[in-house]
Amino acid sequence: MGNAGSVRFRLLAIALLPTLVVLPVFFAVTAWNWSGRFDELLITKVNSELTIASEYMNSILDDRSLRVGALANSARLAATTDDELPNLLSEERNLLGLDFLYAVGPGERGKWPIINTALAGTASNGIDIFASDDLRAISPTLASRARIPLVPTRAAVPTTRSEENRAMILHIAAPLPDGAGALVGGVLLNRNLGFIDTINDLVYPTESLPEDSQGTATLFLEDVRVSTNVRLFQDERALGTRVSAIVRSAVLDEGRVWLDRAFVVNDWYISAYEPIIDTFGNRVGMLYVGFLEAPFETAKRRTIAAFAFGFVAIMVLTIPIYLRWAAQIFRPLETTLATMERVEHGDLGARTNVGTSSGEITRVAAHLDDLLDQIEARDKKLRAYADDLNARVAERTAELEEANKNLEATSQQLIVSEKLASLGEIAAGLAHEINNPVAVIQGNVDLLQSELAQTGETHKTEFQLINEQIQAINMLVSKILQFTRPDEFADFDETHVPSTVIRDTLPLINHLLGKAKIDVDLHLDETRPVRINRTELQQVLINLMVNAIHAMPRGGVLGIRATQDGRGTRMMVSDTGTGMPPDVKARVFDPFFTTKQGGGTGLGLSITRQILERYGGRIDVSSTEGEGTQFTLWLPDADD
């Protein structure tokens, strides 16, 4: 029975070792690794949020610097007398969102590097720390606003100071023309709650964190919170509290970026701190963003606990099943081994007496020969099953391939939609950014023209050219806006006869026709007017004609026809060029699809179809590879 005991032990080990030893170890290692990855994700998240906050702070500096530079070079400032200058600077200070704005003469070099740089002719900006006397010299009110009482803070470096009276300033200076000095402006960051709340809203928009968590942002002057949305109490901000000694040492003393958990005022936060460098190159403060750690830790513990509970429940349910299955194996084996030992000792009448319903091992002992016959029969059945399974797999594979093609097509459509949405946002932003300097240029040209009224005839041609170019820029901006918001710019009240528009459009492409040796086959019937913007119809026609010319690099015939078709007008633009294969023809109206490698955006035909559909029209294409292509346009009559 020693061998039987060995079989029993091995079967029990096989059944229970994975469940009681291997799986618990695997679960512990997996939980530990997942916890570490979870913490790394939180650090990565807060690091990206710190980058956003830092970029926003730099963008504010650049924006204010550009606006002060524009004022320094404006015609209005140049025309202002010394007596009018204080009122003008006071007015512009409010418009530019600055806390102070003043002018310095060319010889007034001082201790601030950005002012000296501006006096040397280069605009400059940065962060500077103003002593109380420096700020009081500019404005006693600002000096009072900057003063912040210090609040005793747990884990901070000990100090004997009772208040922070220095000020952190966004410092900006721009040179005046012809070396006449510089304009100097600044924004006080002490108690600037709007500035820090804007950073917090940008970094932590609504629903970006779990319900019980909260995002925070802070500006430190050295280790003192001078602007923050961290709460000391429910409704009181933690102004005047100080950063912990360990964070101060890492960020201010060593100049490192802190990315770790940190104790902030009264709780633990996943935190990111980076040093703020002033214009002298010194570390004078810190920019901080972070979010409450507790909700994430709670969620992590709950997740691990849920997995642990599920793991234990599975073990409790499965171990009895494993033991029962093991018993069904080792008990018949033990009986069989005992019977074999009795036969070996001469007991030829020994039997297992386990019956015929105890499982496969019992049937092997009693009916080995019968089992071999059954194996052969089952083999044939298994082959038939395999053939049937292969057929089903092939059928399923074909279905999956078709589903995959549909998924790829849907993905392409989503990508195109995202590209068009991004392109619309970029185009609208570009139009807005162009309009601002164009408005400034137009205003200054008008001012110059009025100032030079007596000598205007002398420069009449130059002013006319400038105004024409400004109008050209305005039309370009209008077209960009028309692309991004076509429903707002489409003129549905214009009506035009297509034949007339076609004749007026042909001269615009004559230079291309001559280069390619292309003849024009023109058949225009006088048709009724259609309702469409003339410029947009010309845009559609020019796009189709230019495409046709490009399709005939060795010359050919450009066919243009316009005929009445029921209650509308049909226009056809055809070429005798290379034609299009079926796969190109199927995608020709897709946005961003182009066959002009490096020479096209793929938007021409997509925009053409968009314009026609906006006016109730349509466009179709027919093409034969090697023979040519024809685009057919249809627009309803203006009376419909």
XYZ file of C-alpha atoms in Angstrom:
640
model
C 0.000 0.000 0.000
C 3.074 2.240 0.039
C 2.735 2.938 -3.699
C -0.968 3.646 -3.228
C -0.032 6.191 -0.556
C 2.414 7.795 -3.004
C -0.313 8.057 -5.683
C -2.684 9.605 -3.168
C -0.047 12.174 -2.092
C 0.856 13.102 -5.642
C -2.740 13.496 -6.759
C -3.538 15.668 -3.735
C -0.405 17.747 -4.415
C -1.398 18.180 -8.074
C -4.915 19.202 -7.071
C -4.075 21.585 -4.190
C -0.578 22.997 -4.862
C -1.667 25.488 -7.585
C -4.642 26.672 -5.511
C -2.994 26.933 -2.069
C 0.563 27.996 -3.021
C 1.062 29.126 -6.628
C -2.110 31.200 -7.039
C -1.740 33.081 -3.700
C 1.870 33.975 -4.584
C 0.778 35.028 -8.065
C -2.028 37.142 -6.591
C 0.340 38.837 -4.127
C 2.917 39.643 -6.812
C 0.219 40.895 -9.190
C -1.397 43.087 -6.513
C 1.978 44.556 -5.544
C 2.905 45.232 -9.173
C -0.528 46.730 -9.952
C -0.301 48.981 -6.896
C 3.075 50.256 -8.064
C 1.803 50.871 -11.591
C -1.227 52.674 -10.154
C 1.054 54.993 -8.166
C 3.226 55.591 -11.250
C 0.141 56.582 -13.237
C -0.806 59.114 -10.548
C 2.715 60.600 -10.666
C 2.578 60.734 -14.480
C -0.798 62.451 -14.282
C 0.356 65.141 -11.845
C 3.543 65.681 -13.894
C 1.510 66.396 -17.043
C -0.717 68.738 -15.025
C 2.361 70.639 -13.802
C 3.469 71.018 -17.425
C 0.073 72.501 -18.331
C 0.244 74.979 -15.430
C 3.813 76.008 -16.311
C 2.927 76.471 -19.996
C -0.082 78.606 -19.047
C 2.082 80.816 -16.829
C 4.591 81.279 -19.667
C 1.785 82.027 -22.116
C 0.457 84.776 -19.805
C 3.938 86.326 -19.717
C 4.275 86.149 -23.522
C 0.776 87.536 -24.081
C 1.312 90.525 -21.788
C 4.745 91.108 -23.330
C 3.312 91.171 -26.868
C 0.552 93.556 -25.863
C 2.947 95.941 -24.076
C 5.252 95.770 -27.113
C 2.334 96.616 -29.392
C 1.500 99.629 -27.229
C 5.148 100.765 -27.208
C 5.177 100.770 -31.002
C 1.662 102.152 -31.511
C 0.948 105.396 -33.337
C -1.280 106.480 -30.453
C 1.620 106.421 -27.993
C 3.883 108.169 -30.464
C 1.336 111.001 -30.790
C 0.868 111.390 -27.006
C 2.442 114.399 -25.273
C 4.264 114.187 -21.944
C 1.249 115.715 -20.184
C -1.117 113.156 -21.720
C 1.168 110.178 -21.090
C 0.068 109.357 -17.482
C -3.616 109.219 -18.455
C -2.849 107.086 -21.497
C -0.739 104.627 -19.467
C -3.429 104.411 -16.776
C -6.065 103.636 -19.396
C -3.880 101.065 -21.168
C -2.878 99.439 -17.860
C -6.515 98.540 -17.213
C -7.031 97.342 -20.779
C -3.911 95.161 -20.665
C -4.780 93.613 -17.277
C -1.632 94.967 -15.563
C -1.208 96.169 -11.988
C 1.299 98.853 -13.008
C 2.572 100.394 -16.241
C 5.102 103.208 -16.550
C 7.717 104.573 -18.929
C 11.461 104.931 -18.269
C 13.862 107.177 -20.108
C 16.868 105.949 -22.101
C 19.290 106.757 -19.287
C 17.317 105.231 -16.412
C 19.115 101.911 -16.132
C 18.548 100.186 -12.829
C 18.809 96.882 -11.025
C 16.167 94.970 -13.067
C 17.706 92.979 -15.968
C 14.528 93.064 -18.078
C 14.437 96.890 -17.990
C 18.092 97.116 -18.980
C 17.467 94.625 -21.791
C 14.506 96.675 -23.044
C 16.569 99.889 -22.920
C 19.117 98.053 -25.061
C 16.381 97.501 -27.654
C 14.988 94.014 -26.900
C 11.654 93.215 -25.254
C 11.967 91.019 -22.187
C 9.800 89.393 -19.505
C 10.104 87.154 -16.487
C 9.416 86.683 -12.787
C 10.928 89.144 -10.305
C 10.634 89.510 -6.539
C 9.987 93.092 -5.422
C 10.936 94.191 -1.927
C 8.319 96.196 -0.058
C 10.189 99.449 -0.770
C 10.426 98.633 -4.495
C 6.686 98.036 -4.696
C 5.804 101.038 -2.521
C 7.809 103.274 -4.888
C 5.462 102.190 -7.676
C 2.192 102.079 -5.712
C 1.527 102.078 -1.937
C -1.735 100.240 -2.675
C 0.121 97.366 -4.346
C 2.532 97.184 -1.395
C -0.445 96.819 0.943
C -2.065 94.157 -1.259
C 1.162 92.151 -1.378
C 1.497 91.874 2.432
C 0.520 88.393 3.714
C 0.634 87.349 7.412
C 2.487 84.059 7.942
C 0.504 81.131 9.399
C 2.318 78.503 11.534
C 2.514 75.401 9.386
C 3.191 71.798 10.355
C 6.443 70.298 8.945
C 7.706 73.671 7.606
C 11.195 75.073 8.269
C 11.072 77.154 11.511
C 11.051 80.926 11.019
C 10.870 84.075 13.165
C 9.101 86.133 10.507
C 5.487 87.102 11.076
C 4.577 88.265 7.557
C 5.666 88.154 3.926
C 5.865 91.718 2.538
C 7.740 90.946 -0.671
C 5.846 90.560 -3.940
C 6.104 88.089 -6.807
C 5.643 90.038 -10.053
C 5.126 89.047 -13.687
C 7.625 91.643 -14.959
C 7.455 92.922 -18.567
C 9.468 95.554 -20.457
C 9.341 96.629 -24.120
C 11.613 99.155 -25.888
C 10.192 102.405 -27.247
C 11.018 103.273 -30.871
C 14.228 105.131 -31.727
C 15.820 104.408 -28.322
C 13.362 106.714 -26.524
C 13.292 104.482 -23.454
C 11.031 101.595 -22.486
C 7.545 100.709 -21.234
C 7.575 98.655 -18.016
C 4.558 96.734 -16.740
C 3.781 94.087 -14.205
C 1.136 91.847 -12.647
C 1.113 91.269 -8.888
C 0.766 87.529 -8.138
C 0.353 87.897 -4.356
C -3.334 87.263 -3.552
C -4.030 87.016 -7.292
C -6.768 84.448 -6.797
C -8.201 84.842 -10.295
C -4.827 83.864 -11.787
C -4.430 80.746 -9.624
C -8.106 79.729 -10.049
C -7.694 79.943 -13.828
C -4.695 77.614 -13.623
C -6.672 75.221 -11.403
C -9.685 75.207 -13.756
C -7.370 74.601 -16.724
C -5.491 71.744 -15.056
C -8.478 70.196 -13.254
C -11.637 70.712 -15.324
C -14.974 69.475 -14.021
C -15.200 65.665 -13.511
C -11.473 65.154 -14.229
C -11.006 63.710 -10.716
C -13.014 61.261 -8.562
C -15.976 62.752 -6.726
C -14.226 62.882 -3.334
C -10.930 64.258 -4.643
C -10.039 67.863 -5.417
C -7.352 69.562 -7.492
C -5.222 72.380 -6.120
C -2.709 74.893 -7.473
C -0.375 77.272 -5.654
C 2.292 79.925 -6.255
C 5.029 80.105 -3.614
C 7.316 83.041 -2.896
C 10.232 80.987 -1.627
C 8.276 78.629 0.706
C 5.261 80.900 1.434
C 1.903 80.418 -0.301
C 1.146 83.825 -1.847
C -1.638 82.638 -4.180
C -3.491 79.342 -3.730
C -6.834 77.586 -3.784
C -5.785 75.183 -1.001
C -8.192 75.649 1.891
C -6.997 76.230 5.455
C -10.583 75.967 6.613
C -13.763 75.426 4.584
C -13.993 78.982 3.227
C -10.521 80.352 3.996
C -7.623 79.926 1.630
C -4.264 78.872 3.025
C -2.455 82.136 2.171
C 0.614 82.594 4.357
C 1.064 78.884 5.089
C 4.409 77.364 4.125
C 5.662 74.323 2.284
C 7.125 71.351 4.148
C 10.875 71.342 4.842
C 11.540 68.251 2.701
C 9.886 69.800 -0.390
C 11.656 73.129 0.166
C 15.031 71.376 0.339
C 14.452 69.384 -2.872
C 12.949 72.189 -4.979
C 14.422 75.479 -3.711
C 17.789 74.300 -2.386
C 18.579 71.572 -4.947
C 16.534 72.856 -7.912
C 14.782 69.519 -8.537
C 11.189 68.958 -9.678
C 9.202 67.204 -6.924
C 6.902 64.427 -8.171
C 5.640 62.475 -5.164
C 3.093 62.506 -2.389
C 3.474 65.462 -0.021
C 1.735 66.849 3.065
C -0.077 70.033 1.976
C -1.367 72.202 4.874
C -3.608 69.566 6.485
C -3.715 66.482 4.249
C -1.674 64.300 1.876
C -1.725 65.147 -1.835
C -0.198 63.667 -4.985
C 1.969 66.678 -5.687
C 4.195 68.273 -8.304
C 6.463 71.252 -7.528
C 8.900 72.997 -9.853
C 11.224 75.925 -9.024
C 10.459 79.427 -10.317
C 13.567 81.237 -11.610
C 13.703 85.032 -11.571
C 15.394 87.234 -14.165
C 18.628 87.140 -12.125
C 18.740 83.334 -12.475
C 17.899 82.680 -8.818
C 15.339 80.189 -7.491
C 12.802 82.472 -5.834
C 9.654 80.406 -5.576
C 7.699 77.345 -6.667
C 4.737 76.444 -8.874
C 2.608 73.619 -7.447
C -0.306 71.486 -8.632
C -1.724 68.405 -6.953
C -4.816 66.453 -5.992
C -6.040 64.789 -2.801
C -4.497 61.336 -2.348
C -7.103 59.766 -0.058
C -9.822 58.968 -2.669
C -7.296 57.223 -4.916
C -5.827 55.234 -2.015
C -9.332 54.238 -0.953
C -10.186 53.136 -4.481
C -6.928 51.159 -4.700
C -7.532 49.384 -1.393
C -11.119 48.590 -2.332
C -10.021 47.146 -5.658
C -7.359 44.933 -4.055
C -9.813 43.872 -1.341
C -12.439 42.973 -3.941
C -9.914 40.858 -5.858
C -8.728 39.203 -2.635
C -12.292 38.421 -1.578
C -13.068 36.953 -4.988
C -9.852 34.909 -4.886
C -10.646 33.471 -1.434
C -14.228 32.726 -2.482
C -12.993 30.830 -5.532
C -10.588 28.816 -3.364
C -13.313 27.939 -0.855
C -15.613 26.786 -3.652
C -13.070 24.898 -5.760
C -10.935 23.021 -3.192
C -13.747 20.551 -2.223
C -14.350 19.929 -5.928
C -10.616 19.249 -6.505
C -10.533 16.842 -3.541
C -13.576 14.968 -4.825
C -12.077 14.659 -8.315
C -8.777 13.423 -6.824
C -10.625 10.825 -4.739
C -12.413 9.537 -7.853
C -8.967 8.834 -9.288
C -6.837 7.513 -6.413
C -9.487 5.232 -4.840
C -9.987 3.022 -7.959
C -6.208 3.057 -8.465
C -5.586 1.887 -4.895
C -8.154 -0.920 -5.340
C -6.617 -1.894 -8.692
C -3.098 -1.968 -7.224
C -4.261 -4.141 -4.289
C -5.937 -6.572 -6.678
C -2.784 -6.768 -8.817
C -0.724 -7.583 -5.711
C -3.123 -10.400 -4.812
C -2.857 -11.827 -8.352
C 0.938 -11.651 -8.126
C 0.721 -13.750 -4.944
C -1.315 -16.424 -6.697
C -4.886 -15.361 -5.921
C -6.195 -15.796 -9.487
C -9.737 -15.217 -8.366
C -8.952 -11.730 -7.042
C -11.186 -9.013 -8.435
C -11.477 -5.297 -8.004
C -15.254 -5.496 -7.445
C -15.524 -1.733 -8.091
C -18.475 -2.143 -10.443
C -18.859 -0.547 -13.833
C -20.025 2.939 -12.897
C -17.039 4.388 -11.029
C -15.367 6.155 -13.978
C -12.868 5.628 -16.745
C -10.225 3.867 -14.559
C -12.776 1.228 -13.503
C -13.853 0.701 -17.110
C -10.189 0.329 -18.160
C -9.736 -2.412 -15.569
C -12.853 -4.316 -16.630
C -13.188 -3.679 -20.382
C -9.785 -2.818 -21.886
C -10.469 -4.572 -25.160
C -13.927 -3.065 -25.530
C -12.395 0.356 -24.894
C -9.941 -0.077 -27.760
C -12.866 -0.725 -30.124
C -14.619 2.318 -28.816
C -11.470 4.415 -29.374
C -11.402 3.467 -33.058
C -15.087 4.364 -33.489
C -14.595 7.608 -31.641
C -11.597 8.458 -33.809
C -13.793 8.345 -36.908
C -16.369 10.515 -35.237
C -13.674 12.944 -34.147
C -12.409 13.282 -37.745
C -15.926 14.053 -38.904
C -16.252 16.543 -36.099
C -12.909 18.096 -37.129
C -14.029 18.524 -40.762
C -17.276 20.108 -39.647
C -15.387 22.348 -37.240
C -12.960 23.439 -39.992
C -15.892 24.413 -42.203
C -17.461 26.395 -39.388
C -14.113 28.068 -38.644
C -13.718 29.050 -42.312
C -17.240 30.476 -42.362
C -16.637 32.360 -39.133
C -13.296 33.645 -40.428
C -14.990 35.081 -43.500
C -17.568 36.805 -41.287
C -14.814 38.223 -39.084
C -12.898 39.513 -42.117
C -16.023 41.281 -43.344
C -16.627 42.745 -39.885
C -12.991 43.866 -39.748
C -13.349 45.660 -43.099
C -16.452 47.442 -41.824
C -14.592 48.391 -38.653
C -11.650 49.782 -40.654
C -14.025 51.848 -42.805
C -15.732 53.219 -39.686
C -12.343 54.018 -38.127
C -11.283 55.914 -41.256
C -14.495 57.933 -41.150
C -13.894 58.773 -37.492
C -10.298 59.825 -38.249
C -11.495 62.047 -41.090
C -14.162 63.583 -38.836
C -11.548 64.301 -36.170
C -9.196 65.810 -38.769
C -11.955 68.048 -40.150
C -12.957 69.142 -36.637
C -9.323 69.922 -35.747
C -8.803 71.682 -39.082
C -11.939 73.782 -38.482
C -10.705 74.793 -35.017
C -7.240 75.666 -36.372
C -8.729 77.625 -39.304
C -11.097 79.582 -37.041
C -8.264 80.379 -34.632
C -5.991 81.393 -37.509
C -8.664 83.717 -38.932
C -9.158 85.299 -35.511
C -5.397 85.814 -35.028
C -5.054 87.348 -38.540
C -8.007 89.721 -38.042
C -6.431 91.381 -34.987
C -3.139 92.551 -36.640
C -5.010 93.410 -39.867
C -7.363 95.653 -37.867
C -4.336 97.337 -36.269
C -2.695 97.806 -39.710
C -5.919 99.216 -41.199
C -6.331 101.632 -38.289
C -2.765 102.857 -38.559
C -3.032 103.246 -42.359
C -6.212 105.294 -41.911
C -4.420 107.401 -39.292
C -1.433 107.945 -41.586
C -3.720 108.804 -44.472
C -5.565 111.401 -42.386
C -2.286 112.797 -41.035
C -0.889 113.088 -44.598
C -4.091 114.516 -46.059
C -2.290 117.520 -47.535
C 0.301 115.375 -49.290
C -2.104 112.505 -49.933
C -2.006 112.850 -53.727
C 1.732 112.229 -53.656
C 1.252 108.864 -51.914
C -2.176 108.068 -53.289
C -0.977 105.038 -55.287
C 0.921 103.578 -52.290
C -2.090 103.964 -49.961
C -4.351 102.405 -52.605
C -2.033 99.379 -52.908
C -1.925 98.986 -49.105
C -5.748 99.138 -48.845
C -6.124 96.623 -51.689
C -3.787 94.158 -49.964
C -5.627 94.612 -46.666
C -8.914 93.886 -48.470
C -7.294 90.792 -49.991
C -6.312 89.593 -46.505
C -9.860 90.274 -45.255
C -11.310 88.225 -48.123
C -8.887 85.388 -47.298
C -9.976 85.462 -43.646
C -13.636 85.478 -44.743
C -13.003 82.381 -46.862
C -11.326 80.656 -43.935
C -14.308 81.478 -41.722
C -16.634 80.396 -44.513
C -14.874 77.012 -44.524
C -15.254 76.610 -40.752
C -18.811 78.057 -40.506
C -20.295 77.810 -44.039
C -23.932 78.266 -42.918
C -23.128 81.706 -41.483
C -21.387 83.021 -44.613
C -23.337 81.470 -47.474
C -25.274 84.093 -49.453
C -28.489 82.326 -50.437
C -29.972 85.480 -52.013
C -27.572 85.717 -54.984
C -28.720 84.379 -58.348
C -26.517 83.930 -61.396
C -26.746 82.442 -64.873
C -24.193 79.575 -64.934
C -23.207 80.240 -68.581
C -22.156 83.788 -67.691
C -20.149 82.634 -64.663
C -18.407 79.965 -66.773
C -17.392 82.528 -69.422
C -16.054 84.841 -66.689
C -14.125 81.974 -65.104
C -12.270 80.744 -68.203
C -9.818 83.699 -68.327
C -8.664 82.770 -64.811
C -7.172 79.468 -66.073
C -5.873 80.603 -69.483
C -2.261 80.553 -68.238
C -2.636 76.838 -67.363
C -4.273 75.976 -70.697
C -1.407 77.525 -72.665
C 1.270 75.685 -70.712
C -0.354 72.264 -71.219
C -1.484 72.776 -74.880
C -5.114 72.057 -74.049
C -8.053 72.962 -76.290
C -11.381 74.034 -74.815
C -14.597 72.493 -76.135
C -17.236 74.964 -74.918
C -21.007 74.412 -75.370
C -23.152 76.758 -73.333
C -26.903 77.058 -73.722
C -28.498 80.133 -72.231
C -29.933 78.773 -69.001
C -32.133 80.111 -66.253
C -30.438 81.580 -63.161
C -29.592 79.449 -60.157
C -29.309 80.553 -56.516
C -25.640 80.398 -55.442
C -22.866 82.722 -54.379
C -20.903 83.726 -57.485
C -17.487 83.360 -55.805
C -18.360 79.883 -54.548
C -19.567 78.775 -57.995
C -16.316 80.079 -59.492
C -14.380 78.219 -56.787
C -16.182 74.975 -57.747
C -15.581 75.485 -61.495
C -11.911 76.462 -61.109
C -11.255 73.440 -58.897
C -12.781 71.050 -61.477
C -11.054 72.748 -64.441
C -7.632 72.736 -62.740
C -8.050 69.046 -61.834
C -8.946 68.302 -65.453
C -5.861 70.209 -66.705
C -3.614 68.309 -64.261
C -5.061 65.055 -65.605
C -3.795 65.997 -69.139
C -0.058 66.747 -68.696
C 0.595 66.052 -72.414
C -2.357 68.062 -73.671
C -5.921 67.198 -74.627
C -9.432 68.619 -74.712
C -11.171 70.327 -71.794
C -14.936 69.987 -72.281
C -17.305 72.442 -70.600
C -21.071 72.279 -71.072
C -24.103 73.891 -69.472
C -27.679 72.876 -70.356
C -31.136 73.162 -68.882
C -32.199 69.968 -67.101
C -35.789 69.972 -65.875
C -36.079 72.443 -62.997
C -32.360 73.027 -62.793
C -29.114 73.483 -64.713
C -26.646 70.695 -65.491
C -22.942 71.597 -65.923
C -20.302 69.138 -67.108
C -16.504 69.440 -66.919
C -14.654 66.674 -68.765
C -11.106 65.831 -69.819
C -9.370 63.366 -72.143
C -6.708 62.535 -69.580
C -5.609 59.411 -67.776
C -8.921 58.662 -66.044
C -9.258 57.027 -62.643
C -9.199 53.405 -61.487
C -12.325 52.242 -59.597
C -10.677 52.443 -56.137
C -9.629 56.099 -56.686
C -13.031 56.997 -58.142
C -14.763 55.549 -55.045
C -12.777 57.820 -52.720
C -12.411 60.957 -54.813
C -14.851 62.990 -52.651
C -13.338 61.806 -49.331
C -11.714 64.610 -47.289
C -7.870 64.538 -47.317
C -7.750 61.899 -50.091
C -5.380 62.966 -52.882
C -3.350 61.368 -55.663
C -1.070 64.427 -55.959
C 1.811 63.252 -53.802
C 3.131 66.326 -51.997
C 1.019 68.626 -54.203
C -2.493 68.673 -52.744
C -4.483 68.687 -49.504
C -7.282 66.347 -50.600
C -9.933 68.897 -49.658
C -10.845 70.401 -53.064
C -13.533 67.951 -54.207
C -14.801 67.453 -50.647
C -15.357 71.221 -50.290
C -16.874 71.351 -53.808
C -19.512 68.777 -52.875
C -20.131 70.559 -49.562
C -20.770 73.891 -51.381
C -23.175 72.351 -53.930
C -25.149 70.412 -51.304
C -25.502 73.579 -49.249
C -27.400 75.142 -52.183
C -29.507 72.039 -52.867
C -27.280 70.753 -55.673
C -25.217 67.625 -56.268
C -22.107 66.377 -58.057
C -21.347 63.016 -59.712
C -18.278 61.576 -61.416
C -17.815 59.087 -64.242
C -14.383 57.956 -65.358
C -12.784 55.333 -67.567
C -9.159 54.530 -66.956
C -7.065 55.665 -69.939
C -9.936 57.599 -71.591
C -10.806 60.492 -69.293
C -13.076 61.773 -66.547
C -16.310 63.785 -66.420
C -17.769 65.613 -63.409
C -21.482 66.488 -63.626
C -22.943 69.280 -61.493
C -26.625 70.054 -61.016
C -28.162 73.105 -59.322
C -31.886 73.893 -58.935
C -33.410 76.958 -60.591
C -33.530 80.117 -58.512
C -37.368 80.115 -58.655
C -37.621 76.720 -56.869
